[in-house]
Coordinates of C-alpha atoms and ligand atoms in Angstrom, one line a residue:
M1 CA 0.1 -0.2 -0.4
K2 CA 1.3 3.3 -1.0
L3 CA 1.2 5.8 2.1
E4 CA -0.8 9.0 1.3
T5 CA 2.0 11.4 3.5
N6 CA 1.0 14.0 1.2
N7 CA -2.3 14.2 3.8
W8 CA 0.1 14.5 7.0
E9 CA 2.2 16.8 8.4
T10 CA 5.5 15.8 10.4
I11 CA 6.3 17.1 13.9
I12 CA 9.7 16.9 15.3
G13 CA 11.5 18.7 18.4
L14 CA 14.9 18.0 19.2
E15 CA 17.4 17.7 22.1
V16 CA 20.8 17.6 22.1
H17 CA 23.2 16.9 24.9
A18 CA 26.7 18.3 24.2
Q19 CA 29.7 17.3 26.4
L20 CA 31.8 20.3 26.9
S21 CA 35.6 20.0 26.2
T22 CA 36.5 20.7 30.1
V23 CA 39.7 18.7 31.2
S24 CA 37.6 18.2 34.5
K25 CA 34.2 17.6 35.8
I26 CA 31.7 20.3 36.3
F27 CA 31.4 20.3 39.9
C28 CA 34.5 18.3 41.0
G29 CA 38.5 17.9 40.0
C30 CA 38.1 14.4 38.5
A31 CA 39.0 13.8 34.8
T32 CA 36.8 13.4 32.0
R33 CA 38.8 11.6 29.9
F34 CA 37.1 9.0 27.9
G35 CA 37.8 5.4 28.1
D36 CA 39.6 5.2 31.3
E37 CA 39.2 2.3 33.6
P38 CA 35.5 2.1 35.1
N39 CA 35.1 4.1 38.3
S40 CA 38.5 5.3 38.3
N41 CA 37.6 9.1 37.8
T42 CA 35.6 9.4 41.2
C43 CA 35.4 11.3 44.1
P44 CA 32.9 12.3 47.0
V45 CA 31.5 14.8 44.8
C46 CA 30.8 13.0 41.6
L47 CA 29.9 9.6 43.7
G48 CA 27.4 11.4 46.0
L49 CA 29.0 10.8 49.3
P50 CA 27.0 12.7 52.0
G51 CA 28.2 15.7 53.0
A52 CA 30.3 16.1 49.5
L53 CA 29.8 19.6 48.2
P54 CA 29.8 20.9 44.5
V55 CA 32.1 24.3 43.1
L56 CA 31.4 24.9 40.0
N57 CA 34.4 24.8 37.2
W58 CA 34.2 28.1 35.5
R59 CA 36.0 26.7 32.4
A60 CA 32.4 24.4 32.1
V61 CA 31.0 28.0 32.0
E62 CA 33.2 29.4 29.3
L63 CA 32.7 26.8 27.0
G64 CA 28.8 26.8 27.5
A65 CA 29.2 30.9 26.4
R66 CA 31.0 29.5 23.4
A67 CA 28.5 27.3 22.5
A68 CA 25.8 29.2 23.1
L69 CA 27.4 32.6 21.0
A70 CA 28.3 29.9 18.4
L71 CA 24.9 29.1 17.6
G72 CA 23.8 32.9 17.9
L73 CA 21.9 32.7 21.1
H74 CA 21.3 35.2 23.9
I75 CA 23.3 34.4 27.3
N76 CA 21.4 35.3 30.8
E77 CA 23.5 37.3 33.3
R78 CA 22.1 35.3 36.0
S79 CA 21.0 31.7 35.8
I80 CA 20.1 29.1 38.6
F81 CA 21.4 25.4 39.1
A82 CA 18.6 23.4 39.9
R83 CA 18.0 19.6 41.3
K84 CA 16.3 17.4 39.0
N85 CA 15.2 14.5 41.3
Y86 CA 14.9 11.2 39.9
F87 CA 16.2 7.5 40.9
Y88 CA 18.4 5.3 38.8
P89 CA 21.1 3.4 39.5
D90 CA 23.3 5.4 37.4
L91 CA 22.7 8.5 39.5
P92 CA 23.9 7.8 42.8
K93 CA 23.1 11.4 44.6
G94 CA 19.2 10.8 43.5
Y95 CA 19.5 14.0 41.5
Q96 CA 20.9 15.7 38.9
I97 CA 22.3 19.3 39.0
S98 CA 20.4 20.7 35.9
Q99 CA 19.0 24.0 34.9
F100 CA 15.3 24.5 35.3
D101 CA 13.4 27.5 34.9
Q102 CA 16.2 29.9 34.5
P103 CA 18.2 28.7 32.3
F104 CA 21.7 30.0 30.4
S105 CA 19.9 30.6 27.6
A106 CA 16.2 30.9 26.3
N107 CA 14.1 31.9 23.5
G108 CA 16.5 32.2 20.7
T109 CA 16.3 31.3 16.9
L110 CA 19.0 29.7 15.1
E111 CA 19.4 30.1 10.9
I112 CA 20.3 26.9 9.5
M113 CA 20.5 25.6 5.8
T114 CA 18.5 23.0 4.9
A115 CA 18.0 20.4 1.7
E116 CA 15.7 17.8 0.4
R117 CA 17.3 15.1 -0.4
D118 CA 16.3 12.5 -3.4
E119 CA 16.3 9.0 -3.4
A120 CA 20.0 8.6 -3.1
G121 CA 19.9 10.6 -0.3
H122 CA 21.8 13.5 -2.5
A123 CA 20.8 17.0 -1.3
R124 CA 19.1 19.5 -3.9
D125 CA 18.1 23.2 -3.5
W126 CA 19.7 24.2 -0.3
K127 CA 17.6 26.8 1.3
P128 CA 17.7 28.9 5.0
M129 CA 15.5 27.8 8.1
T130 CA 14.5 29.4 11.4
V131 CA 14.6 26.8 14.1
G132 CA 13.2 28.1 17.6
I133 CA 15.9 27.0 20.4
T134 CA 13.7 26.9 23.5
R135 CA 16.5 26.5 26.1
L136 CA 20.4 25.7 26.7
H137 CA 21.4 25.1 29.9
L138 CA 24.4 23.5 31.7
E139 CA 24.1 20.5 33.5
E140 CA 26.3 17.1 34.7
D141 CA 26.0 14.1 33.1
A142 CA 24.9 11.2 35.2
G143 CA 27.0 7.6 35.1
K144 CA 26.5 4.6 32.7
N145 CA 25.0 1.3 33.4
V146 CA 26.7 -1.4 31.9
H147 CA 24.9 -4.7 30.5
E148 CA 27.8 -5.9 28.1
G149 CA 31.3 -7.4 28.3
M150 CA 30.9 -8.2 31.8
P151 CA 30.8 -11.4 34.0
D152 CA 27.6 -12.5 34.7
V153 CA 25.3 -9.9 32.8
D154 CA 22.4 -11.8 32.8
R155 CA 22.6 -12.0 36.9
F156 CA 24.1 -8.7 37.8
S157 CA 23.9 -4.9 36.2
Y158 CA 27.1 -2.8 36.1
V159 CA 27.8 0.6 36.8
D160 CA 30.6 3.3 35.9
L161 CA 30.8 6.4 37.0
N162 CA 33.4 8.0 35.2
R163 CA 30.6 9.9 33.4
S164 CA 28.9 11.1 36.5
G165 CA 29.8 15.0 36.6
V166 CA 30.8 15.8 33.1
P167 CA 29.7 19.2 32.2
L168 CA 27.0 19.0 29.2
A169 CA 25.3 21.6 27.2
E170 CA 21.6 20.7 26.9
I171 CA 20.0 22.4 23.5
V172 CA 16.1 22.1 23.2
T173 CA 14.5 23.1 20.3
E174 CA 10.7 24.3 19.5
P175 CA 9.0 21.1 17.4
D176 CA 9.9 23.3 14.3
F177 CA 11.2 20.6 12.0
R178 CA 8.6 19.0 9.7
S179 CA 10.9 16.3 7.9
S180 CA 13.8 14.0 9.2
W181 CA 16.1 15.5 6.8
E182 CA 15.5 19.1 8.6
A183 CA 16.3 17.3 11.6
Y184 CA 19.7 15.8 10.2
D185 CA 20.7 19.0 8.9
Y186 CA 20.2 20.8 12.2
V187 CA 22.1 18.4 14.2
N188 CA 25.0 18.8 11.7
H189 CA 24.7 22.4 12.1
V190 CA 25.2 22.1 15.8
R191 CA 27.9 19.6 15.6
R192 CA 29.8 21.7 13.2
A193 CA 29.0 24.9 15.3
L194 CA 30.3 23.4 18.9
Q195 CA 33.4 21.6 17.2
W196 CA 34.4 24.8 15.5
V197 CA 34.4 27.1 18.7
G198 CA 36.2 24.1 20.5
A199 CA 33.0 23.9 23.1
S200 CA 32.8 20.1 22.3
D201 CA 33.9 17.7 20.2
A202 CA 30.8 16.6 19.3
D203 CA 31.9 13.3 18.5
M204 CA 28.7 11.1 18.5
E205 CA 30.4 7.4 18.4
K206 CA 32.1 8.3 21.9
G207 CA 28.9 9.5 23.2
N208 CA 30.0 13.3 23.5
L209 CA 27.2 14.3 21.4
R210 CA 23.7 12.8 21.7
C211 CA 20.5 13.3 20.5
E212 CA 16.5 12.7 21.3
A213 CA 13.7 13.2 18.9
N214 CA 10.4 13.8 19.7
V215 CA 7.9 12.9 16.7
S216 CA 4.6 12.9 15.9
V217 CA 2.4 13.5 13.4
R218 CA -1.2 15.2 12.4
R219 CA -3.4 15.2 9.5
K220 CA -2.7 19.0 7.5
G221 CA -4.8 21.6 8.9
D222 CA -5.5 19.9 12.2
P223 CA -4.3 22.5 14.9
I224 CA -3.7 19.8 17.7
F225 CA -0.6 17.7 18.2
G226 CA -1.0 13.8 17.7
T227 CA 0.5 11.3 19.9
K228 CA 4.3 11.8 20.6
V229 CA 7.1 9.3 20.8
E230 CA 10.6 9.9 22.0
L231 CA 13.5 8.7 19.8
K232 CA 16.8 7.8 22.2
N233 CA 20.0 6.5 22.2
L234 CA 20.7 7.8 18.6
N235 CA 24.1 7.0 17.7
S236 CA 24.4 8.9 14.9
V237 CA 22.9 11.8 13.1
R238 CA 22.1 9.4 9.8
F239 CA 20.3 6.8 12.4
M240 CA 18.6 9.7 13.6
Q241 CA 17.0 10.6 10.6
K242 CA 16.2 6.7 9.7
A243 CA 14.6 6.5 13.2
I244 CA 12.5 9.5 12.5
E245 CA 11.3 8.0 9.2
F246 CA 10.8 4.9 10.3
E247 CA 8.4 6.4 13.2
V248 CA 6.7 8.9 10.6
E249 CA 5.5 6.0 8.4
R250 CA 4.7 3.7 11.4
H251 CA 2.7 6.7 12.7
I252 CA 0.8 7.3 9.7
K253 CA 0.2 3.8 8.6
T254 CA -1.3 2.9 12.0
L255 CA -3.5 6.1 11.6
E256 CA -4.3 5.7 8.2
A257 CA -5.7 1.8 9.6
G258 CA -7.8 3.7 12.3
G259 CA -5.5 2.3 14.7
H260 CA -3.7 4.0 18.1
L261 CA -0.4 5.2 19.3
V262 CA 0.7 5.1 22.4
Q263 CA 3.1 8.0 24.0
E264 CA 6.3 6.2 24.7
T265 CA 10.2 6.2 24.4
L266 CA 11.9 4.0 21.7
L267 CA 15.3 3.0 20.9
W268 CA 16.8 2.7 17.5
D269 CA 17.9 -0.8 16.6
E270 CA 20.5 -0.2 13.7
R271 CA 20.6 -3.9 12.7
L272 CA 17.4 -4.5 12.5
N273 CA 16.3 -0.9 11.2
E274 CA 13.4 -0.2 13.3
T275 CA 12.5 1.2 16.6
R276 CA 11.8 -0.9 20.0
P277 CA 10.4 0.3 23.6
M278 CA 12.9 0.8 26.0
R279 CA 12.7 -0.3 29.0
S280 CA 11.0 2.4 31.1
K281 CA 13.1 4.7 33.6
E282 CA 9.8 5.6 35.4
E283 CA 6.8 6.7 34.1
A284 CA 5.5 9.7 35.8
H285 CA 8.3 12.7 35.2
D286 CA 7.7 14.6 38.1
Y287 CA 11.7 15.7 38.6
R288 CA 10.4 18.0 41.8
Y289 CA 12.9 20.6 40.6
F290 CA 14.3 22.9 43.4
P291 CA 16.8 25.5 43.3
E292 CA 20.1 23.9 44.2
P293 CA 21.1 25.2 47.8
D294 CA 24.6 24.2 47.2
L295 CA 25.6 26.4 44.6
P296 CA 24.9 30.0 44.3
P297 CA 23.3 31.8 40.9
L298 CA 25.3 31.5 38.1
V299 CA 26.3 35.1 37.1
V300 CA 27.9 36.0 33.9
T301 CA 29.1 39.6 33.3
S302 CA 28.4 41.3 30.0
E303 CA 32.3 42.0 29.8
F304 CA 32.7 38.2 30.3
I305 CA 30.1 37.5 27.2
D306 CA 32.2 40.4 25.2
A307 CA 35.5 38.4 26.0
V308 CA 34.6 35.2 24.9
R309 CA 32.4 36.5 22.1
T310 CA 36.0 38.5 20.9
S311 CA 38.1 35.1 21.3
M312 CA 35.6 33.1 18.8
P313 CA 37.1 32.4 15.5
E314 CA 34.9 33.6 12.3
L315 CA 31.8 31.0 12.5
P316 CA 31.1 28.7 9.6
G317 CA 28.1 30.4 8.3
P318 CA 30.0 33.8 7.7
R319 CA 33.2 32.1 6.6
A320 CA 31.1 29.9 4.1
A321 CA 29.8 33.4 2.4
R322 CA 32.7 34.7 2.6
F323 CA 34.4 32.1 0.7
S324 CA 31.7 32.7 -2.2
E325 CA 32.2 36.1 -2.3
Q326 CA 36.1 36.3 -2.5
Y327 CA 36.7 33.1 -4.2
G328 CA 34.0 33.0 -6.4
L329 CA 32.8 29.6 -5.3
S330 CA 29.1 27.8 -5.5
Y331 CA 27.0 27.8 -1.9
A332 CA 27.7 24.0 -2.2
D333 CA 31.4 24.0 -2.6
A334 CA 31.8 26.6 0.0
S335 CA 30.1 24.5 2.6
Q336 CA 31.6 21.6 1.9
L337 CA 35.1 23.6 2.3
T338 CA 33.9 24.9 5.7
A339 CA 32.4 21.5 6.8
E340 CA 35.3 21.4 9.6
R341 CA 37.4 24.5 10.6
S342 CA 40.6 22.8 10.0
L343 CA 39.5 22.3 6.1
A344 CA 38.6 25.5 5.8
D345 CA 42.0 27.0 7.5
Y346 CA 43.5 24.5 5.1
Y347 CA 42.1 25.7 1.8
E348 CA 42.8 29.4 2.5
A349 CA 46.2 28.2 3.4
A350 CA 46.5 26.6 -0.1
V351 CA 45.0 29.3 -1.6
E352 CA 47.7 31.1 -0.8
A353 CA 50.4 29.3 -1.6
S354 CA 49.1 28.4 -5.0
G355 CA 49.6 32.0 -6.0
G356 CA 45.5 32.8 -5.5
N357 CA 44.4 30.3 -7.7
A358 CA 41.4 29.6 -5.6
R359 CA 39.0 27.6 -7.8
S360 CA 41.2 25.3 -8.9
T361 CA 42.7 24.8 -5.3
A362 CA 38.9 24.3 -4.4
N363 CA 38.9 21.5 -6.9
W364 CA 41.7 19.9 -5.8
V365 CA 41.1 20.0 -2.1
R366 CA 37.3 18.7 -2.6
S367 CA 38.0 16.1 -4.9
E368 CA 42.0 15.0 -4.9
L369 CA 42.3 15.6 -1.2
L370 CA 39.7 15.0 0.4
R371 CA 39.3 11.5 -1.0
E372 CA 42.7 10.5 0.3
L373 CA 41.9 11.9 3.9
E374 CA 38.9 9.8 3.9
N375 CA 40.4 6.7 2.7
A376 CA 43.2 7.3 5.8
G377 CA 40.6 8.5 8.1
L378 CA 42.3 11.7 8.7
S379 CA 41.0 15.4 9.3
A380 CA 42.6 18.1 7.2
D381 CA 44.8 19.2 10.0
K382 CA 46.6 15.8 9.9
S383 CA 47.1 15.8 6.3
P384 CA 50.3 14.2 5.5
V385 CA 50.6 17.2 2.5
A386 CA 50.9 20.4 3.8
P387 CA 48.7 23.1 2.5
A388 CA 51.8 24.7 1.1
E389 CA 52.4 21.9 -0.9
L390 CA 48.9 21.3 -2.5
G391 CA 49.1 25.0 -3.0
A392 CA 52.7 24.8 -4.8
L393 CA 51.4 21.8 -6.8
V394 CA 48.2 23.6 -8.2
S395 CA 50.7 26.5 -9.0
M396 CA 53.2 24.0 -11.0
I397 CA 50.2 22.7 -12.7
D398 CA 48.9 26.0 -13.7
E399 CA 52.5 27.1 -15.0
G400 CA 52.2 24.1 -17.3
K401 CA 55.1 22.4 -15.7
I402 CA 52.9 19.2 -15.1
S403 CA 49.3 18.4 -16.7
G404 CA 46.7 18.4 -14.2
K405 CA 46.2 14.6 -14.5
Q406 CA 50.0 13.9 -13.8
G407 CA 49.4 15.8 -11.1
K408 CA 46.6 13.6 -9.7
D409 CA 49.3 10.8 -9.4
V410 CA 51.7 13.1 -7.8
L411 CA 49.4 14.0 -5.2
V412 CA 48.7 10.5 -4.3
E413 CA 52.2 9.7 -3.6
M414 CA 52.8 12.9 -1.8
F415 CA 50.0 12.0 0.4
S416 CA 51.3 8.1 1.1
T417 CA 55.4 9.5 1.1
G418 CA 54.9 13.1 3.0
K419 CA 56.9 13.9 -0.3
S420 CA 57.1 17.6 -1.5
A421 CA 55.5 18.3 -4.9
A422 CA 58.9 18.9 -6.3
A423 CA 60.6 16.2 -5.0
V424 CA 58.0 13.7 -6.7
I425 CA 57.9 15.5 -10.1
E426 CA 61.7 15.6 -10.0
E427 CA 61.9 11.7 -9.4
R428 CA 59.4 10.9 -11.7
G429 CA 61.2 12.8 -14.3
L430 CA 57.8 14.3 -14.8
V431 CA 58.6 18.1 -16.1
Q432 CA 56.8 18.9 -18.5
V433 CA 58.3 20.7 -21.7
S434 CA 56.7 24.0 -22.3
D435 CA 59.7 25.8 -23.9
T436 CA 58.7 26.6 -27.6
G437 CA 62.0 26.2 -28.7
E438 CA 62.6 22.5 -27.6
I439 CA 59.1 21.8 -28.8
D440 CA 59.4 23.1 -32.1
R441 CA 62.4 21.2 -33.2
V442 CA 60.5 17.9 -32.2
I443 CA 57.6 19.3 -34.3
D444 CA 60.0 19.9 -36.8
E445 CA 61.5 16.1 -36.9
V446 CA 58.0 14.8 -36.8
I447 CA 57.1 16.5 -39.7
A448 CA 60.1 15.8 -42.1
G449 CA 59.8 12.3 -40.7
N450 CA 56.1 12.0 -42.1
P451 CA 56.1 13.7 -45.7
N452 CA 52.8 11.4 -46.7
Q453 CA 50.6 12.5 -43.9
L454 CA 51.8 16.0 -44.3
E455 CA 50.5 16.0 -47.7
Q456 CA 47.4 14.4 -47.0
Y457 CA 46.9 17.1 -44.3
R458 CA 47.3 20.4 -46.3
S459 CA 45.1 19.0 -48.8
G460 CA 42.4 19.2 -46.6
K461 CA 42.4 15.9 -44.2
E462 CA 42.7 17.6 -41.0
A463 CA 41.9 14.9 -38.9
L464 CA 45.2 13.8 -39.2
F465 CA 46.1 16.6 -37.0
G466 CA 45.4 14.0 -33.9
F467 CA 48.4 12.1 -35.8
F468 CA 50.8 14.8 -35.4
V469 CA 49.7 15.4 -31.9
G470 CA 50.5 11.8 -31.0
Q471 CA 53.5 11.9 -32.6
V472 CA 55.1 14.7 -31.1
M473 CA 54.1 13.7 -27.6
K474 CA 55.7 10.1 -28.4
A475 CA 58.3 11.5 -29.6
S476 CA 58.9 13.7 -26.3
K477 CA 58.2 10.8 -24.3
G478 CA 54.9 12.6 -23.1
K479 CA 56.7 15.3 -21.3
A480 CA 55.9 18.1 -24.1
N481 CA 53.0 20.6 -22.9
P482 CA 50.1 19.6 -25.2
K483 CA 48.5 23.1 -25.4
V484 CA 51.9 24.3 -26.6
V485 CA 52.0 21.5 -28.5
N486 CA 48.8 22.3 -30.2
E487 CA 49.5 26.0 -30.8
R488 CA 52.6 25.5 -32.2
L489 CA 51.6 22.3 -34.6
R490 CA 48.9 24.4 -35.9
E491 CA 51.2 26.9 -37.2
K492 CA 53.9 24.8 -38.4
L493 CA 51.5 22.6 -40.6
K494 CA 49.9 25.7 -42.2
S495 CA 53.0 26.8 -43.6
Ligands
ZN501 ZN1 34.9 13.9 40.8

């Protein structure tokens, strides 16, 4: 049965939890390092032992401010930490220190770019979209229950409290998204912005960026929201997009068939490509919030906010716009080159080294370099080919020292050996001959050696031009600059 999706509207709201990149936890001095021995980074504060008192790590506030400013959000000069009370084994205190009615930032908007996708998932027609940001607040993370990789896991649950007290920024949107791809583009925007300013590593595989989606559907024109489900444990932006898509289809199918939906929390099963209900934590969400009595109100001055703002790099959106303007790149190219800050820095350094050939450098970075980086699993700042070397290669191609085709092989070798462009070209004896005197000499030889073809050509058989080009290239062992060969040959064959 083909679903009549056109009659339905999808409503999605998102919550992103981003770990702020501090060295120590938000209310104690324990390390935030990922992958350490379970429960090795703990102390009375983050274990919730009686009498232990939290002390705010100011670095978490700075990074929270960077996160807010990177997203264009306003920062409240006064916010309040609050206790969110609930019982769960990964939360030894019985409450999480978070923020409630007076958060760090509230009622913001964020401009993102979003695009519909074709069947293959390729974007078409990027357009701006405004997303309402309900709030951005600071909080501590809980610990982690472990159900795998330990002895007797069928009889025991384990808990690792290394993550307990790690600083998070929680960013909550209004239910403004109307498709899974809008949600996808939003999370990627947030992830890039936070990485860009160094607020968070935002690595979903390490769990330092997590997202949850609230999804519902309603008939078009219906003023009331439908029953919503909450999607959790989404380990990648792509899984989130798939999970939303799966739920939207399930909702529409169920409602079209006259069925009922239940409000529930679901997990995405990436193996089966479907959602499944999560074991319920606790049903009634009454967190009995109250102001945290052990911490004073969080006060930041406008001078502090200004200082953070001035310390920030040029943000990805403005930088992509500048790339378009200054380097004459399309929006798609400019946004690809600003996908990560290290890549944008790389590109600009390479343009300079190329002698200002921005377009050609963009092509080399986007196609050849990115492919090598991707194969090697490296980011641009770890590239074995330094930006100055890529620029040098581009400029040698521009000058006709080697051909573009040779350049591709040279780049691959530079990447695998770390050698300079000049060294690889020298070693391979690739230097292209552009000297007209030398090329003329070869052409004269070729013409003298092929009198029959010359006569045929001059009597009108112009297809033989290609034959002469081939002979000259062969005689020069492929080193003659084809452009110069073409020009000189045309000239010489005339007379
Ligand atoms: Zn601690």
